[in-house]
Amino acid sequence: MTRPALLSLDDALPQLLAQARALTGVQLVSTFDADGRVLARDVVAALQVPPQDNSSMDGYALRAADCAQAGAVLRVTQRIPAGTHGTQLNAGEAARIFTGAPIPPGADAVVMQEDCDALESEQVQVTKAVPAGQWIRRSGEDVTRGATVLSQGTRLTPAELGLAASIGLAQLQVSARPRVALFSTGDELVMPGDVAPEAMPAGAIYNSNRFFLRAMLQRLGCEVTDLGIVPDKRDATIAALRDAALHHDLILTSGGVSVGEEDHIKPAVESLGELNLWQLAIKPGKPFAYGKVNREAQADACHFMGLPGNPVSSFVTFLLLVRPFVLALQGVTKTDITRTDMTAHFDWPRADKRREFLRVKRNAQGGLDLFPNQSSGVLTSAVWGDGVVDNPAGQTISKGDTVRFISFAEWLA
Ligand code: AMP
Ligand code: MG
């Protein structure tokens, strides 16, 4: 058997994303519940924020022309706390005003209370000259009426929820959550809780992939159905896949995608649709499968993705390939991830044919330290690390070199 040529990540990702047509469902959700969801429509402001010119200080609103020199004395004729509004202010007058209160008509500046001395009989002395416009927040300086403040395809974070609320939106139209069925494969796998550590039979390992895959899918806005470990029988596997395809947008499995491996997933998916086994030029994570499981009497098929079984391979291929895919299903416009130039504080003397994703941690000196064991089975590397170095194929690294860093904080957000 000839080995298939390795496919570069830069070639694989666009091929994969070309399959990820955005789901059509739209949901109206409370703005409170929209964190992490994806906007299905542009959000347009129906008012100005702030609605009126208002004071950014506790102090006095006045006419700057009255205070061209320090020491001016003005009559205090009105008091404007936040939530109220004042009346016409005339020459020689000042209005006691508080942060957020609207500037009364006729006034064109605010002086902070620290620059004033309150005098007897409702008068105030302003101890500094006041320029026009001082301490005024202008109407619309945050948002102008009619402006698109948030665009369709934006993944919402707390700041966006606040901005939507500031223009009066109690609900937002968001994309439907992708429904993902999660399977594990492998006869060696045991679920934590089913067998105690001291009772584990020889050759058995706990199913760890299922835990991080489910958590990552949920963080990305997916509704996950955990279908457990696929039964080790051809017919049962086909039945499980066919059933899952009816009610899900994506079936995700881990394990059993290595070349030449005996397992039931591959023939089962092939019998229900199509399956492409890719050999990606990345490390960890070479084997990867993408395919489709047809749905009876429906034109569209359910997506299928198979990740490698080694935990770190599964973790990294999920972030590189599944993450952008499920974001694209929700119509997210920006699915790529930031790579930051940083300094390696380690040596990596052996270049690899494949592009590597090395688990590293930022240190107090502003550089990156390397986890000593980069094996694809060592999940501790992903816990110890706070990101990866995206190292091009054929590249060695010497202490002091600039490398491209991807932060888990952003990647897993
Ligand atoms: P495979 O991709 O099925 O050849 O598996 C590669 C390695 O990953 C083997 O050592 C498996 O035991 C291990 N593995 C597969 N699935 C899981 C899983 N869900 N959790 C932890 N390790 C796994
Ligand atoms: Mg296996």
PDB file of N, CA and C in Angstrom, residues 56 78 311:
ATOM      1  N   SER A  56     -19.889  64.948  32.521  1.00  0.00           N
ATOM      2  CA  SER A  56     -19.048  63.815  32.919  1.00  0.00           C
ATOM      3  C   SER A  56     -18.450  64.032  34.306  1.00  0.00           C
ATOM      4  N   GLN A  78     -30.309  76.557  39.522  1.00  0.00           N
ATOM      5  CA  GLN A  78     -31.018  75.273  39.394  1.00  0.00           C
ATOM      6  C   GLN A  78     -30.099  74.127  39.812  1.00  0.00           C
ATOM      7  N   PRO A 311      -5.057  11.782  22.851  1.00  0.00           N
ATOM      8  CA  PRO A 311      -5.717  12.954  23.428  1.00  0.00           C
ATOM      9  C   PRO A 311      -5.195  14.304  22.929  1.00  0.00           C
TER      10      PRO A 311
END
